[in-house]
Coordinates of C-alpha atoms and ligand atoms in Angstrom, one line a residue:
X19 CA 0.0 0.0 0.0
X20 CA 1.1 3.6 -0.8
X21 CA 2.9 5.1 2.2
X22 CA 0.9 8.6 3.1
X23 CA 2.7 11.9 2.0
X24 CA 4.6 13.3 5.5
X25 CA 2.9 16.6 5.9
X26 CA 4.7 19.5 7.7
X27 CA 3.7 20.3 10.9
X28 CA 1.6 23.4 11.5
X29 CA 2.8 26.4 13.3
X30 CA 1.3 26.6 16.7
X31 CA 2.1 30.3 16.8
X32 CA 0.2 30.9 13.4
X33 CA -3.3 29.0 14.8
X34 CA -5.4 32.2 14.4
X35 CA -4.0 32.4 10.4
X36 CA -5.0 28.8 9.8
X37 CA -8.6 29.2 11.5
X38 CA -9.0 32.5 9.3
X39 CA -8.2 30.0 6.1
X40 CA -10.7 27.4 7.6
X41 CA -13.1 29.7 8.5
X42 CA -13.2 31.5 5.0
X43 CA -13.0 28.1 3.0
X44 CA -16.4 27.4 5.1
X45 CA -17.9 30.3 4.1
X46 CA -17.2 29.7 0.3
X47 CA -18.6 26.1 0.2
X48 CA -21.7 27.3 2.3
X49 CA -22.2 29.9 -0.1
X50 CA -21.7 28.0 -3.1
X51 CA -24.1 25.1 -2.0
X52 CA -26.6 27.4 -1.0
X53 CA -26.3 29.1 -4.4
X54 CA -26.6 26.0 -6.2
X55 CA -29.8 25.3 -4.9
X56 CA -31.1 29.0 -5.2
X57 CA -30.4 28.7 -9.0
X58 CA -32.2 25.3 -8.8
X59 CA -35.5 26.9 -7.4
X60 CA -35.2 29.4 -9.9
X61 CA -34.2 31.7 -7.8
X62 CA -30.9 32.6 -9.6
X63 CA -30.6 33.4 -14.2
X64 CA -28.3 33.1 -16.6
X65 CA -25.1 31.3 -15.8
X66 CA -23.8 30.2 -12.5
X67 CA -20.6 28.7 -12.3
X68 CA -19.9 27.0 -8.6
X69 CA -16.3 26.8 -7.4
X70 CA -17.0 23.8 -5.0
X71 CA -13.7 21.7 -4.6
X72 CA -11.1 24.7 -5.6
X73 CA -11.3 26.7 -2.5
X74 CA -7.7 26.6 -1.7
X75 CA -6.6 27.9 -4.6
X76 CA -8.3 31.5 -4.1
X77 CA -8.2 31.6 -0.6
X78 CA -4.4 30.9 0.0
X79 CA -3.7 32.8 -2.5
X80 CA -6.0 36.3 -1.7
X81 CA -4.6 36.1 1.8
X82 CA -1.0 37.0 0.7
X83 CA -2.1 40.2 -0.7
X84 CA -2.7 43.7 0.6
X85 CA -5.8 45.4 1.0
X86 CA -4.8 47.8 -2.3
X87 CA -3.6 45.1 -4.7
X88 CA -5.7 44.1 -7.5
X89 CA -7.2 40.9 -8.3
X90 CA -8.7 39.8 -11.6
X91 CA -10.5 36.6 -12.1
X92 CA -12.8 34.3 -14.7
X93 CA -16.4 33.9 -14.1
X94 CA -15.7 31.2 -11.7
X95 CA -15.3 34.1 -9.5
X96 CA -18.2 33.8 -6.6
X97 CA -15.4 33.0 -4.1
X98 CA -12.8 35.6 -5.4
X99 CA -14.9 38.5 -4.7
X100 CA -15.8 37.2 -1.4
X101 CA -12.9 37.0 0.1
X102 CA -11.7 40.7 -1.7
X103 CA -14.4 42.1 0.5
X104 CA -17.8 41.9 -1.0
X105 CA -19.9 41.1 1.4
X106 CA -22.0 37.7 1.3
X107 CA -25.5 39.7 1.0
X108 CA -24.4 41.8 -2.0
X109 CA -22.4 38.8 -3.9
X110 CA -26.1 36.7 -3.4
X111 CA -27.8 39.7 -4.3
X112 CA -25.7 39.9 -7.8
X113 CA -26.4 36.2 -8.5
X114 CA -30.4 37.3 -8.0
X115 CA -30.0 40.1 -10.4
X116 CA -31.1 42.6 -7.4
X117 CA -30.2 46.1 -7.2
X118 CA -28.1 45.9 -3.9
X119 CA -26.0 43.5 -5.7
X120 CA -22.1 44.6 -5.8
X121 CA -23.1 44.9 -9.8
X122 CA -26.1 46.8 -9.0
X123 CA -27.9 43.5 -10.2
X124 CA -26.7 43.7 -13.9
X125 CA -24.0 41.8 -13.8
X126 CA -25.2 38.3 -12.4
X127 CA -22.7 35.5 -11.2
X128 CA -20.2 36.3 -14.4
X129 CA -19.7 40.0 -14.0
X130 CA -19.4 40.6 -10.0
X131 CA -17.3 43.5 -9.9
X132 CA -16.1 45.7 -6.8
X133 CA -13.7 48.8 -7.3
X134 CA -13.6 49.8 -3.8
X135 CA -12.4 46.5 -2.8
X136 CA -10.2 46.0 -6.0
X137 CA -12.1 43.2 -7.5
X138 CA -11.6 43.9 -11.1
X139 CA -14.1 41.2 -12.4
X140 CA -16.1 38.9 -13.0
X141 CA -15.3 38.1 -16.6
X142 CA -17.1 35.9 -19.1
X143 CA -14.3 35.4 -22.2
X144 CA -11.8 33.3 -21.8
X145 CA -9.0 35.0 -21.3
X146 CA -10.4 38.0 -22.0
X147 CA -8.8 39.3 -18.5
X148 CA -5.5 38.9 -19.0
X149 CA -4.8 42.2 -20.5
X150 CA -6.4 43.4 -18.4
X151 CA -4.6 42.4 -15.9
X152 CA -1.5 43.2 -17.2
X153 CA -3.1 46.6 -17.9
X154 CA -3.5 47.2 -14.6
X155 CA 0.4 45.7 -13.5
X156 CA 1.5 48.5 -15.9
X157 CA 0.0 51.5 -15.1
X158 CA 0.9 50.5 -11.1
X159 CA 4.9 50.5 -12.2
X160 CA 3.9 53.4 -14.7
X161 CA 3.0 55.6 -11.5
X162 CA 5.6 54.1 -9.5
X163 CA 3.3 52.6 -6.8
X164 CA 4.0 49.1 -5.3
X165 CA 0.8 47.6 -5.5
X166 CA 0.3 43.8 -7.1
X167 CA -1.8 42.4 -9.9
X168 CA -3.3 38.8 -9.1
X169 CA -4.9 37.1 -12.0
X170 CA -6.8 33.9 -12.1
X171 CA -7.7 32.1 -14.8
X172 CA -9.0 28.3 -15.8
X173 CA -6.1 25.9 -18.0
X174 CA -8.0 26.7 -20.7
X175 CA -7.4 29.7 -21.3
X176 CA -3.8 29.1 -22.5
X177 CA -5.4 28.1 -26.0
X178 CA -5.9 32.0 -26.3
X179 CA -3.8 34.1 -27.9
X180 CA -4.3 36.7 -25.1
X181 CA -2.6 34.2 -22.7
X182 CA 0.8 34.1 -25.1
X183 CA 1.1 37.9 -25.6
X184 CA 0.2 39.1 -22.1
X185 CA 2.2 36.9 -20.6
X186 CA 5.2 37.7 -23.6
X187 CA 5.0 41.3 -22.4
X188 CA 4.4 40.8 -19.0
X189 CA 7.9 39.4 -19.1
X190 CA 9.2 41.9 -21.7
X191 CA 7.6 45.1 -19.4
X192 CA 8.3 43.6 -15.9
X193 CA 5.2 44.0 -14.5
X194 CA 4.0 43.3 -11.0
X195 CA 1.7 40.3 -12.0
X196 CA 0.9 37.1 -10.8
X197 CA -1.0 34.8 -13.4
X198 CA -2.4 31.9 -11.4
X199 CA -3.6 29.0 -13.3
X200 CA -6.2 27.3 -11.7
X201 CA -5.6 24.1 -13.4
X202 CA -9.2 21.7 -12.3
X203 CA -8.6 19.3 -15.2
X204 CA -11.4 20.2 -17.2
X205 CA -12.7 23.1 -19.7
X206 CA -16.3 23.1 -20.3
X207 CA -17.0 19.0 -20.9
X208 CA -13.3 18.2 -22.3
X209 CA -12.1 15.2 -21.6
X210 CA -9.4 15.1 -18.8
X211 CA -6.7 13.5 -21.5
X212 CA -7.7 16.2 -23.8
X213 CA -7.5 19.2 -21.3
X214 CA -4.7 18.1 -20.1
X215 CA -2.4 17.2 -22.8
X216 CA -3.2 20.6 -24.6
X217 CA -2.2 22.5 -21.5
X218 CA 1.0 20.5 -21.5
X219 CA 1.9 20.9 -25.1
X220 CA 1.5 24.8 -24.8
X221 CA 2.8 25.1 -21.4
X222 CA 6.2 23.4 -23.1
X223 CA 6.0 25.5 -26.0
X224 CA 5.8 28.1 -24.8
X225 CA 8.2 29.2 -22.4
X226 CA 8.5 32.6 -20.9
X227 CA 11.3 34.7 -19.2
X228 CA 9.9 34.6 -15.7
X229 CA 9.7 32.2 -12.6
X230 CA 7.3 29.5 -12.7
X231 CA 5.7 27.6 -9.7
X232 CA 3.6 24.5 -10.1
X233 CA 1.7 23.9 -6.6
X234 CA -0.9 21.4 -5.3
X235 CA -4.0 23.4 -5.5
X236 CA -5.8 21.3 -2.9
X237 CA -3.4 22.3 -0.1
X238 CA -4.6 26.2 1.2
X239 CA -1.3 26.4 2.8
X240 CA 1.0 25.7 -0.5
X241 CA -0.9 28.0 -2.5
X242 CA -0.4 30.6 0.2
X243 CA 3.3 30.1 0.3
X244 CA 3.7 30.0 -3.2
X245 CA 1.6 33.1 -3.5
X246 CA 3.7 35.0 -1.2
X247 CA 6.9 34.4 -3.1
X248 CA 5.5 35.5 -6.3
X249 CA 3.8 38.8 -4.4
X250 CA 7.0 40.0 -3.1
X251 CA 9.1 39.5 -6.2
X252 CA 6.3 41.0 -7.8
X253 CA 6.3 44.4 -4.9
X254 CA 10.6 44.1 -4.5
X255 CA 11.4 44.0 -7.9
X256 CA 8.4 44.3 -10.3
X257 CA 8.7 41.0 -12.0
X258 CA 5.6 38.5 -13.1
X259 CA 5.4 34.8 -11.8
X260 CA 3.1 32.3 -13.4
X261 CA 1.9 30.1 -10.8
X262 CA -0.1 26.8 -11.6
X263 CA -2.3 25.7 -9.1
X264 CA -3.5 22.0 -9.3
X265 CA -7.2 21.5 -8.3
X266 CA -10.6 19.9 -8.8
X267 CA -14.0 21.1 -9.2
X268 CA -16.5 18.9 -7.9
X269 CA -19.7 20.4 -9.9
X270 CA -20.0 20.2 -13.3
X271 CA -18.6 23.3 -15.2
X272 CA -22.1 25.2 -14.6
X273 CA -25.7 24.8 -12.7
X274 CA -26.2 24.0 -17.1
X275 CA -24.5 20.5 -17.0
X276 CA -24.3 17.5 -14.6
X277 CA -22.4 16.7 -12.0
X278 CA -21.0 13.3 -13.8
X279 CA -21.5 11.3 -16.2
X280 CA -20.5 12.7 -19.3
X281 CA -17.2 13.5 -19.5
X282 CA -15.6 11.7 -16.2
X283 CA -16.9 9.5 -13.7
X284 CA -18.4 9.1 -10.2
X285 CA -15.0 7.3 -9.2
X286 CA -13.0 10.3 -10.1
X287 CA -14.8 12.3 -8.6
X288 CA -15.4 10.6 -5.5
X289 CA -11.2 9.6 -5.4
X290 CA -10.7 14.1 -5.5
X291 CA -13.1 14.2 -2.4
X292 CA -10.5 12.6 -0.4
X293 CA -7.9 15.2 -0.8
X294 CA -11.0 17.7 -0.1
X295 CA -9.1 21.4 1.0
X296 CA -11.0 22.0 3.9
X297 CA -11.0 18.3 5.4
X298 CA -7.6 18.3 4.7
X299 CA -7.1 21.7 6.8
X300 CA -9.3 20.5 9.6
X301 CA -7.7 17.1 10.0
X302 CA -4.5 18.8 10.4
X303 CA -6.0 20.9 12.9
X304 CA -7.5 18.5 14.9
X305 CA -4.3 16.1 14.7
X306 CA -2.0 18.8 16.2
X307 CA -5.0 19.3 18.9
X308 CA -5.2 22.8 17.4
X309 CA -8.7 23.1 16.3
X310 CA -11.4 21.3 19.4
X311 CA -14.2 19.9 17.2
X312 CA -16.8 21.9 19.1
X313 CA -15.0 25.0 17.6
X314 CA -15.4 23.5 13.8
X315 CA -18.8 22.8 14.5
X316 CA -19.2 26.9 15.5
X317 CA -17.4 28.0 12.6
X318 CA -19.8 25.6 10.2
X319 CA -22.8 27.0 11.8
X320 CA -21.6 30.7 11.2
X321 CA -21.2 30.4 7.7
X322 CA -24.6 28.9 7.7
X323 CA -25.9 31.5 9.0
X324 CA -23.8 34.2 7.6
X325 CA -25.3 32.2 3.8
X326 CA -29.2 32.4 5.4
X327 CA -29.0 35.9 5.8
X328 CA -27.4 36.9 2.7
X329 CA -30.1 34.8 1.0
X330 CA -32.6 36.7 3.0
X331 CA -31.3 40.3 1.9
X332 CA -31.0 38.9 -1.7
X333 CA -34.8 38.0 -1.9
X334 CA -35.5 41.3 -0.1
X335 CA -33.8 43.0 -2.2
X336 CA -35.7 45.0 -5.4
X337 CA -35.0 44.4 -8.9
X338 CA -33.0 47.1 -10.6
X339 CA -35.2 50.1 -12.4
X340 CA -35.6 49.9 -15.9
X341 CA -32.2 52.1 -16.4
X342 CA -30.1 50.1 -18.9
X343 CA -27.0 51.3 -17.7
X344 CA -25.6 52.3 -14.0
X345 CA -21.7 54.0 -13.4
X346 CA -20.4 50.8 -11.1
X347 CA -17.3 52.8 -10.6
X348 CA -18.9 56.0 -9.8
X349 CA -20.4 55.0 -6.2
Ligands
TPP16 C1 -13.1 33.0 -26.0 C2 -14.1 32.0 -25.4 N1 -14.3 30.8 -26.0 C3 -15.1 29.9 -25.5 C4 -15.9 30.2 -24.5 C5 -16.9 29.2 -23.9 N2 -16.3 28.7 -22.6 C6 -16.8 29.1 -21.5 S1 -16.0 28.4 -20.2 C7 -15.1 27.5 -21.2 C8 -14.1 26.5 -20.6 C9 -13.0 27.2 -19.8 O1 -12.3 26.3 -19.0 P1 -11.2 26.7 -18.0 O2 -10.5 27.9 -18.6 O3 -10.4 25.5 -17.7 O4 -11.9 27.2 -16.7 P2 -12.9 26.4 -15.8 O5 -14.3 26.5 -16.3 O6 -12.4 25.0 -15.8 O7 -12.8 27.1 -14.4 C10 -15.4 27.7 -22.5 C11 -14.7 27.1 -23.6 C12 -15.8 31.5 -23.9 N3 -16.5 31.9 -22.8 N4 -14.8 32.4 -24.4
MG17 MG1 -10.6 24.2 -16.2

């Protein structure tokens, strides 16, 4: 039988950082479930994209930045605007399509978007944000401010040829950027083989002049580590790092296709569920008598009820007026 991975031990001294990580991976998964089912009653239009299974990757990585950095993500990007900030009631009110939502309910769950808290989107194309992102890196180093870009994006997205030359002139311009590839195996319904051999093709392709980490996306605690790295060469010296994260989604791509079936099976899936983020956390918790169950039984409830009452704002919350067109950045 395989022998289990040694794990480091955790840092008694940083217990209040690890319970922060827990406590915000609960909230995510809470949120997501409970969203799920909204947009099965109904409740919720359009697309919904759930991030169920990759909450490592953005949390470990959001918690090495700074209030003022930016972060840009895909429209798997529920989670990412969460922990930037945006409150649970006005991310659930975006998915409604209600006015208190952070996209004044115009948006929906693609297009959550919150300037004051430097959540840059919430975007739809693949790859679309990438030069965008970069954008952003530039005109940071252009004013000579020390603020980092953070940029997530699916595997998929390498097959666009906004991924090559932002990521070309990232390195060219040294910007402050951090591309994170949140590699979960599958765009849309593509076969895993398919995914993943065209991922590995380009990523050996193509290689470009700056430092490269590839981390297991399940584990909050490498992302975080790997993430700091990359933000301080990013604020010391102004330099890009493309960081892939390997992860799992558990749902199907969106609320529009099913869990398994088509395109992998219940086995895979069920084999990911072991190395599940936030069990994995917990265990390690509980094995270094760090975390008392009673207290992971609090922190679950919380985010339950922090979920209920951003469903109950959402609900209560009015549709937008019939204006076509409201200044997000303006208030
Ligand atoms: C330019 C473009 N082509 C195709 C699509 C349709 N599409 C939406 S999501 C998606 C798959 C993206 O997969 P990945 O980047 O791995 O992100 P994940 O959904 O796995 O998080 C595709 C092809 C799109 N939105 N934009
Ligand atoms: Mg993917």
């Amino acid at each position: 039988m395989a022998q289990p991975i040694p794990v480091e031990p955790l840092d008694p001294d940083r217990v209040n950082f690890y319970i922060g990580l827990l406590r915000r991976m609960l909230l995510l998964r809470r949120f997501e479930e409970r969203a799920g089912e909204a947009y099965a009653q109904g409740r919720i239009g359009g697309f919904c994209h759930l991030y169920i299974g990759q909450e490592a990757v953005a949390t470990g990585a959001i918690a090495a930045l700074r209030e003022d950095d930016y972060v840009f993500a895909s429209y798997r990007e529920h989670a990412h605007a969460l922990l930037r900030g945006t409150g649970p009631r006005a991310v659930m009110a975006e998915l409604f399509g209600r006015v208190d939502g952070c996209s004044k309910g115009k948006g929906g769950s693609m297009h959550l978007f919150d300037v004051k808290n430097r959540f840059m989107g919430g975007h739809g194309i693949v790859g679309s944000h990438l030069p965008l992102a970069a954008g952003a890196a530039f005109a940071i180093k252009y004013r000579g401010d020390d603020q980092v870009v953070i940029c997530f994006f699916g595997e998929a997205a390498v097959n666009i040829g906004a991924f090559h030359e932002t990521l070309n002139m990232a390195a060219l311009w040294e910007l402050p950027v951090v591309f994170l590839c949140e590699n979960n195996r599958y765009g849309m319904g593509t076969a895993l083989e398919r995914a993943a051999a065209v991922y590995d093709v380009y990523r050996r392709a193509c290689s470009y002049d700056m430092a490269e980490e590839t981390v297991d996306g399940m584990d909050v605690l490498e992302v975080h580590a790997a993430t700091e790295r990359a933000v301080a060469r990013a604020r010391q010296y102004r330099l890009p790092t493309l960081i892939e994260a390997r992860t799992y989604r558990y749902m199907g791509h969106s609320m529009a296709d099913p869990i398994h079936g088509h395109y992998r099976t219940k086995e895979e899936l069920e084999e990911q569920k072991l190395k599940d983020p936030i069990e994995q956390l917990s265990q390690r918790l509980i094995d270094q008598g760090l975390l008392p169950d009673s207290m992971r039984a609090i922190l679950t409830q919380a985010a339950e009820d922090e979920v209920q009452d951003a469903l109950t704002f959402a609900d209560e919350s009015p549709d937008p007026t019939d204006q076509l067109y409201t200044d997000v950045y303006r208030d």
